[in-house]
Structure formats: structure tokens, C-alpha cells
PDB file of C-alpha atoms in Angstrom:
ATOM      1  CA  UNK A   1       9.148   9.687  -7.649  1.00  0.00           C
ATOM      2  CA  UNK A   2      11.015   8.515  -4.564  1.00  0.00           C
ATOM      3  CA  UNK A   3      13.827   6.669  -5.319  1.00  0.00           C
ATOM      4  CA  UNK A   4      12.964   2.900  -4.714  1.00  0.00           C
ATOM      5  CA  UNK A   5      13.852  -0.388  -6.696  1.00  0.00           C
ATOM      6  CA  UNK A   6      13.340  -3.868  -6.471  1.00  0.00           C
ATOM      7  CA  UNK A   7      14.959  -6.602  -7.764  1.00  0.00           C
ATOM      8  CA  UNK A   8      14.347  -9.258  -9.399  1.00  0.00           C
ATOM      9  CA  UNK A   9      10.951  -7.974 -10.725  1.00  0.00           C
ATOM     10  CA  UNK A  10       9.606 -11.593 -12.134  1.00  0.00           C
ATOM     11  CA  UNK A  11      10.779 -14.568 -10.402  1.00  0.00           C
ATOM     12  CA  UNK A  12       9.728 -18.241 -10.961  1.00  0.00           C
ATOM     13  CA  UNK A  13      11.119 -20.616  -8.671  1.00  0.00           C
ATOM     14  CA  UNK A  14      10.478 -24.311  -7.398  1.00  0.00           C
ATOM     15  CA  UNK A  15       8.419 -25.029  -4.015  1.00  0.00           C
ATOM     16  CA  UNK A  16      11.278 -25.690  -1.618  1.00  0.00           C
ATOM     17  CA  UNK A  17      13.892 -23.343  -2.927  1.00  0.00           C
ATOM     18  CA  UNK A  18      15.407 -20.495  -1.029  1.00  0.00           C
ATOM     19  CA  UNK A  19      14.306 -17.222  -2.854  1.00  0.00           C
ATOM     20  CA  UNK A  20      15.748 -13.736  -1.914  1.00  0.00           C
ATOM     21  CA  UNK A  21      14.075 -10.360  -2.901  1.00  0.00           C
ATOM     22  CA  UNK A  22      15.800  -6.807  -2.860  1.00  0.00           C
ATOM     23  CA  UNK A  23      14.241  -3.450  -1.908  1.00  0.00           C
ATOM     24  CA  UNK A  24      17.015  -0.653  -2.530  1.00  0.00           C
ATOM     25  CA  UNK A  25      16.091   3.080  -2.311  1.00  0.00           C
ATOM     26  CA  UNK A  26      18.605   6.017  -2.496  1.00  0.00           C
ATOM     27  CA  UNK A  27      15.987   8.366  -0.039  1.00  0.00           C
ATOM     28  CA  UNK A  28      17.543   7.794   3.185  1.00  0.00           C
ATOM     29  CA  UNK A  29      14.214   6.874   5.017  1.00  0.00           C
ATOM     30  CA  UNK A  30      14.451   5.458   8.429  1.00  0.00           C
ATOM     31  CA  UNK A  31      11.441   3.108   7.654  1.00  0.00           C
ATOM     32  CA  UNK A  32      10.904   0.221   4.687  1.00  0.00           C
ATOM     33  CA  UNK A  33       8.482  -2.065   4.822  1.00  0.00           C
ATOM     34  CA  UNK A  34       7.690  -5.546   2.668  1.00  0.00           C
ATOM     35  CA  UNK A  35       4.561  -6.244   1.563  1.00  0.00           C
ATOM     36  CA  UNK A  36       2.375  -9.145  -0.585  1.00  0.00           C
ATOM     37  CA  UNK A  37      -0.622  -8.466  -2.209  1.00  0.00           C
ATOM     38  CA  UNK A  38      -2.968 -10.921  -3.205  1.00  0.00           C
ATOM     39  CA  UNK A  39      -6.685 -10.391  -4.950  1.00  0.00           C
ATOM     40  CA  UNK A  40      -9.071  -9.463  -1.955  1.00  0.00           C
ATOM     41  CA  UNK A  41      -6.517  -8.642   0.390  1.00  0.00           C
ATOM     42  CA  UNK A  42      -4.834  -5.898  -0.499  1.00  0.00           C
ATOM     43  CA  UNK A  43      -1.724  -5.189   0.896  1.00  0.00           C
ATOM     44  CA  UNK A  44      -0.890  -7.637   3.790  1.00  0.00           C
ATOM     45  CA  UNK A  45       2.303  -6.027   5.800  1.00  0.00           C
ATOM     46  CA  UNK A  46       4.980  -9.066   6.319  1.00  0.00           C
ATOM     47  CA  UNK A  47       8.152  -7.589   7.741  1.00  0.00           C
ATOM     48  CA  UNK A  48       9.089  -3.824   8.244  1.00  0.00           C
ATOM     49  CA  UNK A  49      12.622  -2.172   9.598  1.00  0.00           C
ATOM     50  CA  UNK A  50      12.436   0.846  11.541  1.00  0.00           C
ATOM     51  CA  UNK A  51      16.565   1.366  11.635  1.00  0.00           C
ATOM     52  CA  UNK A  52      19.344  -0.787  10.255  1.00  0.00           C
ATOM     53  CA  UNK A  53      19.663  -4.033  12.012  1.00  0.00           C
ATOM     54  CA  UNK A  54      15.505  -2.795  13.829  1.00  0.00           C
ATOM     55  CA  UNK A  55      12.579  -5.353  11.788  1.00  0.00           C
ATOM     56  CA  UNK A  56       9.619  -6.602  13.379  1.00  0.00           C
ATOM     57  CA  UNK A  57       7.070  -8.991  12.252  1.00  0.00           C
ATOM     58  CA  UNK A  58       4.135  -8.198  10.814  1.00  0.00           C
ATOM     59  CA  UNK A  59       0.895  -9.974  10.280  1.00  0.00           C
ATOM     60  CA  UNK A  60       1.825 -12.389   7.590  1.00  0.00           C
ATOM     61  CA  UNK A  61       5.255 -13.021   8.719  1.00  0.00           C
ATOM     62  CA  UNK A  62       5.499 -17.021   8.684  1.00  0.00           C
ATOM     63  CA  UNK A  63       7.899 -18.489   6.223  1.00  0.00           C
ATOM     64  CA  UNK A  64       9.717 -15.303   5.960  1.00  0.00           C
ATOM     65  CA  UNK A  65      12.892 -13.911   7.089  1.00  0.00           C
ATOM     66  CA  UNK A  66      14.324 -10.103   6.830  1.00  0.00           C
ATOM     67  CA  UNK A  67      17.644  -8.196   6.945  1.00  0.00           C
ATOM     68  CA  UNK A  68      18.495  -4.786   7.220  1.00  0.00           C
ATOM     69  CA  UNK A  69      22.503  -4.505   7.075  1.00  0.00           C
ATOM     70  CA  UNK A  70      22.446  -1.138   5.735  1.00  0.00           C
ATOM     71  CA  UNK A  71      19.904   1.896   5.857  1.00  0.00           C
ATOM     72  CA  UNK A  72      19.529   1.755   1.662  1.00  0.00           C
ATOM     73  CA  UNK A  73      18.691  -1.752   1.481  1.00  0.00           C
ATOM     74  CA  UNK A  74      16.066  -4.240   3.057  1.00  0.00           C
ATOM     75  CA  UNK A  75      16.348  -8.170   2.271  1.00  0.00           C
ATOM     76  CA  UNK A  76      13.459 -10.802   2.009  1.00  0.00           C
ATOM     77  CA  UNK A  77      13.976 -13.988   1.916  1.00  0.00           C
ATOM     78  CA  UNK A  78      11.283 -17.305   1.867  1.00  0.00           C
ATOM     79  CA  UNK A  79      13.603 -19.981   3.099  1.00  0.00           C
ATOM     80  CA  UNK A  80      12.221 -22.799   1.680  1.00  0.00           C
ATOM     81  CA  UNK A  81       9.228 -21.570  -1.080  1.00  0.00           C
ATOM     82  CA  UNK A  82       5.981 -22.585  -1.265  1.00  0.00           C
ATOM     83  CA  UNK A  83       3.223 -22.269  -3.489  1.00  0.00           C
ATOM     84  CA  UNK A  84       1.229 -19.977  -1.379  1.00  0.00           C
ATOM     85  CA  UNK A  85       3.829 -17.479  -1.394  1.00  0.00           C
ATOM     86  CA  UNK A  86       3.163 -16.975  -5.092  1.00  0.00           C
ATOM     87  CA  UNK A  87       2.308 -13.609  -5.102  1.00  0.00           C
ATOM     88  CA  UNK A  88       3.284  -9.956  -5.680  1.00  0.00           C
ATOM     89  CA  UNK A  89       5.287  -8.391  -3.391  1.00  0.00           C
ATOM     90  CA  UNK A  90       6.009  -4.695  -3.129  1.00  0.00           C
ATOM     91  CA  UNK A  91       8.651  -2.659  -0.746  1.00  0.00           C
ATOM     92  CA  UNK A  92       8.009   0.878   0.588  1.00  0.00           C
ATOM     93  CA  UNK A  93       9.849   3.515   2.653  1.00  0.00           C
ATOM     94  CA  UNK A  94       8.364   6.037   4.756  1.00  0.00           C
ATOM     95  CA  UNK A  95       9.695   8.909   6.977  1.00  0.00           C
ATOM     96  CA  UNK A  96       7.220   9.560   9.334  1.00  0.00           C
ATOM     97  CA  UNK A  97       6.534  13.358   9.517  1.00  0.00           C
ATOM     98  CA  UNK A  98       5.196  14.374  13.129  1.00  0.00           C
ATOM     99  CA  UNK A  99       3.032  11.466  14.367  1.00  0.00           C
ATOM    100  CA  UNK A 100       1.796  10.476  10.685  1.00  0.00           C
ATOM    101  CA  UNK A 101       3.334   8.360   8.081  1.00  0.00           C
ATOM    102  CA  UNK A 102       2.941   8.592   3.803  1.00  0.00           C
ATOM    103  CA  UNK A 103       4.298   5.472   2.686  1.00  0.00           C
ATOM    104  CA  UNK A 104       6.254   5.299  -0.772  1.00  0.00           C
ATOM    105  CA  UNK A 105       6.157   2.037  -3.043  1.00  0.00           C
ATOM    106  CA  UNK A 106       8.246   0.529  -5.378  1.00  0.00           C
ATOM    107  CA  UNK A 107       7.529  -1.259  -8.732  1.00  0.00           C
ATOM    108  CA  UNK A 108       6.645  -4.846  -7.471  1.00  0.00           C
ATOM    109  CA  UNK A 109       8.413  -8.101  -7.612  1.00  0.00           C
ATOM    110  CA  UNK A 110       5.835 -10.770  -9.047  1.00  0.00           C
ATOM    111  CA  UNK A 111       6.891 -14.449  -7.647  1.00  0.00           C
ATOM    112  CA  UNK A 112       5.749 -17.361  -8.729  1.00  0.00           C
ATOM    113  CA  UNK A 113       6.135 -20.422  -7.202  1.00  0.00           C
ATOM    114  CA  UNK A 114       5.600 -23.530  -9.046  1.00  0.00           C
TER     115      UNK A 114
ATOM    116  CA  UNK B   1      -7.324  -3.369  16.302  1.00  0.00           C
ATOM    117  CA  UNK B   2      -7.915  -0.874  13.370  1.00  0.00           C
ATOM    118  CA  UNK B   3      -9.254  -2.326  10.038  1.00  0.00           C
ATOM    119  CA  UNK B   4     -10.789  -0.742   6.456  1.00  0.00           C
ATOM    120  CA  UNK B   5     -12.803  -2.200   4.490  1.00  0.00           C
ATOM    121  CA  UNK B   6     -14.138  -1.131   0.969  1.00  0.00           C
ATOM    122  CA  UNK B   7     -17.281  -2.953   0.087  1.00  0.00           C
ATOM    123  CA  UNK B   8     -17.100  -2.471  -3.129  1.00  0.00           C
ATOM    124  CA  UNK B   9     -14.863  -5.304  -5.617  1.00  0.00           C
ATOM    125  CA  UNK B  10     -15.463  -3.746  -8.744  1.00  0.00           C
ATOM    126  CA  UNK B  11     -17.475  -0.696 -10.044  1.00  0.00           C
ATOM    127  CA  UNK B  12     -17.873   0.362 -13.676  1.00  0.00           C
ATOM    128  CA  UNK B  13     -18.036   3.917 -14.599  1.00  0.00           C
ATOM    129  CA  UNK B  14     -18.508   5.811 -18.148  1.00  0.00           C
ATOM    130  CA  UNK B  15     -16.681   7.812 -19.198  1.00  0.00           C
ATOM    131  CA  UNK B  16     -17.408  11.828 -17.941  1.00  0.00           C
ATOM    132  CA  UNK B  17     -19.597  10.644 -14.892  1.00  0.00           C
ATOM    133  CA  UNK B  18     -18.784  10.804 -11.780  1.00  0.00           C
ATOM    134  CA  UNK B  19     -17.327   8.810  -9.284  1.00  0.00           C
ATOM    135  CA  UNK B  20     -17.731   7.534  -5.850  1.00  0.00           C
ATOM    136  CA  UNK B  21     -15.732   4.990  -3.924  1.00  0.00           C
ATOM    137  CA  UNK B  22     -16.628   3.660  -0.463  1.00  0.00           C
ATOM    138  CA  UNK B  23     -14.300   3.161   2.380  1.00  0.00           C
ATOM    139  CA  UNK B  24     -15.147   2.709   5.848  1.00  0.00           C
ATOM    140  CA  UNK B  25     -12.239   2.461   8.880  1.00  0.00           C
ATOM    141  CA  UNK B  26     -12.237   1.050  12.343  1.00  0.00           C
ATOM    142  CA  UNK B  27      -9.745   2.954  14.292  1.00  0.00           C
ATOM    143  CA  UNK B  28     -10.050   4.080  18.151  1.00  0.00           C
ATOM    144  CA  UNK B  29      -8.261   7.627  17.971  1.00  0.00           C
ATOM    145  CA  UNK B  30      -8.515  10.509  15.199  1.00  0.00           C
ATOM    146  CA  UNK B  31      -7.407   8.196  11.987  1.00  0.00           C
ATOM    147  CA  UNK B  32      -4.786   9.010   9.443  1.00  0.00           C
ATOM    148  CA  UNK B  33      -6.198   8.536   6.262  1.00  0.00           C
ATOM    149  CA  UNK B  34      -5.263   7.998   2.488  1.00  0.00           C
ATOM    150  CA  UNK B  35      -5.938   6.587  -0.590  1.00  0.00           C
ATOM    151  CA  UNK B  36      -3.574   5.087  -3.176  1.00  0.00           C
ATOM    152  CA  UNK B  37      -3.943   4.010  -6.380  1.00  0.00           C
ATOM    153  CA  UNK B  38      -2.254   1.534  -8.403  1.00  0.00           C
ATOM    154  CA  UNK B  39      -2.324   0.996 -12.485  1.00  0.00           C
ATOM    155  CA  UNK B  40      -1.679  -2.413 -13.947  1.00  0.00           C
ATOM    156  CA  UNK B  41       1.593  -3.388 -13.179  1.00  0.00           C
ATOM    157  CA  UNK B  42       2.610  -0.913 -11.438  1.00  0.00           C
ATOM    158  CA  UNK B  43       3.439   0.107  -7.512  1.00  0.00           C
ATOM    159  CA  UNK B  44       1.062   2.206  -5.813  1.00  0.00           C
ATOM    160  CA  UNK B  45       0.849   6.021  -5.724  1.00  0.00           C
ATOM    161  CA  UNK B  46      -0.291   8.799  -3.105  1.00  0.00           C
ATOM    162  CA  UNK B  47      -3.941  10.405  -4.298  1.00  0.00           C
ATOM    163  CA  UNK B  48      -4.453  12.153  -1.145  1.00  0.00           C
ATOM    164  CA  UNK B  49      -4.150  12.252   2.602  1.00  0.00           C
ATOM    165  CA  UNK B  50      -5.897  13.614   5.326  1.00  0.00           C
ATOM    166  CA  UNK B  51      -4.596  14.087   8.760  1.00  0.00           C
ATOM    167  CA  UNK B  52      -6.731  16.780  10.511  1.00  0.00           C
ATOM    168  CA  UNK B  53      -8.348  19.894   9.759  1.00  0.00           C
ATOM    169  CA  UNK B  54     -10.488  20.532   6.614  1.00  0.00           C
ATOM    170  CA  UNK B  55     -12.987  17.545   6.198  1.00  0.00           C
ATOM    171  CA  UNK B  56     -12.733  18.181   2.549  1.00  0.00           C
ATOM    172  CA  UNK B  57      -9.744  17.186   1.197  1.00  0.00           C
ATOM    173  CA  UNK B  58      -7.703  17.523  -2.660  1.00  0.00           C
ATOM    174  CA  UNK B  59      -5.641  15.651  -4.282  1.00  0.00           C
ATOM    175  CA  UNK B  60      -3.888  14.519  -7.234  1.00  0.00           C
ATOM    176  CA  UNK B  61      -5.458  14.163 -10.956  1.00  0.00           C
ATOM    177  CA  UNK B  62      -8.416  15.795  -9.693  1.00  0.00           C
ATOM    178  CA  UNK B  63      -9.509  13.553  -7.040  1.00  0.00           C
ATOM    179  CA  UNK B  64     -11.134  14.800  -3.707  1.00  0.00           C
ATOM    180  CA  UNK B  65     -11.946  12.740  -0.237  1.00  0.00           C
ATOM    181  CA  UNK B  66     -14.151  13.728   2.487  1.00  0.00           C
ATOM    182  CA  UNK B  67     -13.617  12.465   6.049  1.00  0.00           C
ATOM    183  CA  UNK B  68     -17.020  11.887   7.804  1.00  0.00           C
ATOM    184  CA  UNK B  69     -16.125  11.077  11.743  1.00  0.00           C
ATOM    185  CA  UNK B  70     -19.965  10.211  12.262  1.00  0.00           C
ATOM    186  CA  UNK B  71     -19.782   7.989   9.885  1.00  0.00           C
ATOM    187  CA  UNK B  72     -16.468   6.459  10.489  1.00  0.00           C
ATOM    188  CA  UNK B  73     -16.221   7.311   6.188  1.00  0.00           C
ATOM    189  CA  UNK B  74     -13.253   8.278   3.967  1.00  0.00           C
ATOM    190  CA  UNK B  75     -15.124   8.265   0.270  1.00  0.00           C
ATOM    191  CA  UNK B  76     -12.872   9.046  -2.647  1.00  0.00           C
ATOM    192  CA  UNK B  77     -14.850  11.262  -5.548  1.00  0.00           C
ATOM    193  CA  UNK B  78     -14.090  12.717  -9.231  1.00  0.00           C
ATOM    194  CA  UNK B  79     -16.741  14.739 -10.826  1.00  0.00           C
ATOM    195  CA  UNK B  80     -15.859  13.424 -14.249  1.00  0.00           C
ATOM    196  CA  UNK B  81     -14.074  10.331 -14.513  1.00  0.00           C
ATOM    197  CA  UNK B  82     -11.175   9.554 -17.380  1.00  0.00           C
ATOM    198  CA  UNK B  83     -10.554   6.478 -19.292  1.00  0.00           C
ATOM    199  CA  UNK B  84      -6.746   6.574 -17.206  1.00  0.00           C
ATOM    200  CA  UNK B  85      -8.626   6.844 -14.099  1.00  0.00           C
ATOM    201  CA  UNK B  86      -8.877   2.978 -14.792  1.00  0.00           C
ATOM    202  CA  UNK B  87      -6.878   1.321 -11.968  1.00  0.00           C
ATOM    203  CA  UNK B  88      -7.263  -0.060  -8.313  1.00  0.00           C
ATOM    204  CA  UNK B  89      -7.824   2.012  -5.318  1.00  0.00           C
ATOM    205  CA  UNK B  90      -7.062   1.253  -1.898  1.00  0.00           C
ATOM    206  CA  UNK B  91      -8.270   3.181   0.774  1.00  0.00           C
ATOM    207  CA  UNK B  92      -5.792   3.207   4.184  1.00  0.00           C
ATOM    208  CA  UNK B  93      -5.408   3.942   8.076  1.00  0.00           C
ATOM    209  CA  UNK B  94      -2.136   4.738   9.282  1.00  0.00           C
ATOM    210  CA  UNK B  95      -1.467   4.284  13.063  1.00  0.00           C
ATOM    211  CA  UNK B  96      -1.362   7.423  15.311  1.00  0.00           C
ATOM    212  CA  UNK B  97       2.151   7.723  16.413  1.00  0.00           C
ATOM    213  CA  UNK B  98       3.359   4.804  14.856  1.00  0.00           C
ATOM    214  CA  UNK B  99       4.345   3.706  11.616  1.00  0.00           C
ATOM    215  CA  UNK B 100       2.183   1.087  10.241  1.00  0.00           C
ATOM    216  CA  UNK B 101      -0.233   1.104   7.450  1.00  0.00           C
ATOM    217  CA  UNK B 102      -3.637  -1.027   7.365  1.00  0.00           C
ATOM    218  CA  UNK B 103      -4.558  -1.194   3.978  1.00  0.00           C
ATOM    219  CA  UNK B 104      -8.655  -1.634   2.714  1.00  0.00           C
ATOM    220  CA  UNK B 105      -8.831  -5.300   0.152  1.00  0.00           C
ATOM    221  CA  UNK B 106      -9.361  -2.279  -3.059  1.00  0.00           C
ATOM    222  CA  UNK B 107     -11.817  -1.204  -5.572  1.00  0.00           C
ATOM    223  CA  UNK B 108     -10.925  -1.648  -8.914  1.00  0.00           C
ATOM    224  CA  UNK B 109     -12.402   0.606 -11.190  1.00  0.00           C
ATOM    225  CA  UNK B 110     -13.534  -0.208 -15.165  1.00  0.00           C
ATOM    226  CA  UNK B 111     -14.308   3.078 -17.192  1.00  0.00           C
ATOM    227  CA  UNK B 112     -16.381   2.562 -20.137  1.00  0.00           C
ATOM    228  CA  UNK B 113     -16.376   4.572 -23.215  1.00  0.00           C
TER     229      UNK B 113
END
């Protein structure tokens, strides 16, 4: 299994706080990604990094911020929490082979935001 | 702008038949395809990829995917399904030179003994 934690795994928190979720992996890949899922959406891509200090937004992006200070770890944060962030969110890494990319997850952080 | 969709929720399966799960992709150039799956609580894992080449392709716990370009089609099959095959499946279209990931809504799948 590719080397990939997050932390915390269960969070509650209160609409308004500032919440901060951790994505660590010990693979070296170039690429990590954050992403929520929710019940018939799937996986909705919020932020990714493509190099340390390198994110873009993806399509859920509002509300959240990223940071990528060094290659191993990759930082979400919701400002100011709200009750339709309460969801699961999951990290992955890739290292794009060629022109295609595999995508490796880690365990999940389940938020809840009350 | 590339999407996947998997019409199907839910399906429910017994136990020893076999299995077929939909997905269908909207992409403009030859698609990078996969499917994941995910168990309760748990992140997702790789079943199978398919990039270019053999139409047919294997994967892991005895899973197999066929890539239909006519049909714009990427259907997931088991000949005999297992009461751990229980879990959600999520189909996926990677970009073509890039590095993002459109991911189908899933399939969860309910095997009955």
C-alpha cells in the first residue's frame, strides 16, 4: 500500500471554526490531491498540488484553502466551517507515468460540522 | 468537459452470480480509464486500468473491464461474485496528458447469501 496518512481521521467541529486537515505520505510523488465525497457525487476534486508551493483549484474549491510547504505533506484548511462541508474527505498522490495518471488514496478524514 | 456517469445507485447480487456494473464516459480523446473500489470505511483501491491496447482488460480479485469505444462503455464484470465483493465502485476518466481524475457518483454493490 502506498504510503499515505491523514490526520485527524474523525473531526467534529462548530460552524465558524477554522479546521485544518493533514495528508502526509512518505512516496515522494510530485502530485496530491484533496478530495470530499458526498452520497451521489462521488469524489468531487477540491484542491490538488502539482510541486511544493504549485496547487490549483479544483471544482469545489470555495471555502477552502491549501498549502504545500514541503513535497511529503499537503494542508487543508476550511477557514471558517460550515455545515455543508460536513463530509468525508480523502487525500491521494499520484506520479503520473507517461501521459496517464493512477491515483493512490488514503484512509479518509470524516468531518462533521455541527 | 469530460464526465462519467454510472446509472446504476445500488444493485444487489447473490452470492456466486455474476456481475455487471455500468459506466459510461464523456471524454473527447482516447480516455484513461479505471475503476476503484472502496469498502466501508475505508479509502479507495485500484481494480484495474486501461490505457490502450487490449479492449479486455484484468484486474485485481478477479475482476475484468472491457472498453467499448462505440459505445463510449467501461463495464466492470466478475463471473462469480463474493460476499467481500460488497463495497462501492467508482468508475473514472483520467485526463490525457494531465493529471486530473473525474470520478463516476458509484455503484454500491449488496451481495446476498
Amino acid at each position: 500500500d502506498a504510503g499515505i496518512t491523514q490526520s485527524p481521521r474523525h473531526k467534529v467541529t462548530e460552524t465558524g471554526t477554522p479546521v485544518t486537515l493533514r495528508c502526509h505520505q512518505t512516496e515522494n510523488h510530485r502530485y496530491m490531491y484533496w478530495y470530499r465525497q458526498d452520497p451521489g457525487h462521488g469524489l468531487r476534486l477540491i484542491h490538488y498540488s502539482y510541486g511544493v508551493k504549485d496547487t490549483d483549484k479544483g471544482e469545489v474549491s470555495d471555502g477552502y484553502s491549501v498549502s504545500r510547504s514541503k513535497t511529503e505533506d499537503f494542508l487543508l484548511t476550511l477557514e471558517s466551517a460550515t455545515s455543508s462541508q460536513t463530509s468525508v474527505y480523502f487525500c491521494a498522490i499520484s506520479a503520473p507515468s507517461g501521459l496517464y495518471n493512477e491515483q493512490f488514496f488514503g484512509p479518509g478524514t470524516r468531518l462533521t460540522v455541527l | 468537459a469530460q464526465s462519467v456517469t454510472q446509472p446504476d445507485i445500488h444493485i444487489t447480487v447473490s452470492e456466486g452470480a455474476s456481475l455487471e456494473l455500468r459506466c459510461n464516459y464523456s471524454y473527447g480523446a482516447t480516455p484513461y480509464l479505471f475503476w476503484y473500489v472502496q469498502s466501508p470505511g475505508q479509502g479507495l483501491q485500484l481494480l484495474l486500468k486501461y490505457f490502450s491496447g487490449d479492449t479486455l482488460v484484468q484486474g485485481i480479485k478477479g475482476f475484468e473491464a472491457e472498453f467499448k469505444r462505440s459505445q463510449s462503455s467501461f463495464n466492470l464484470r466478475k463471473p462469480s461474485v463474493h460476499w467481500s465483493d460488497a463495497a462501492e465502485y467508482f468508475c473514472a476518466v483520467g485526463e490525457t496528458g494531465g493529471f486530473k481524475t473525474i470520478f463516476g457518483a458509484g455503484t454500491r454493490l449488496f451481495v446476498k447469501a
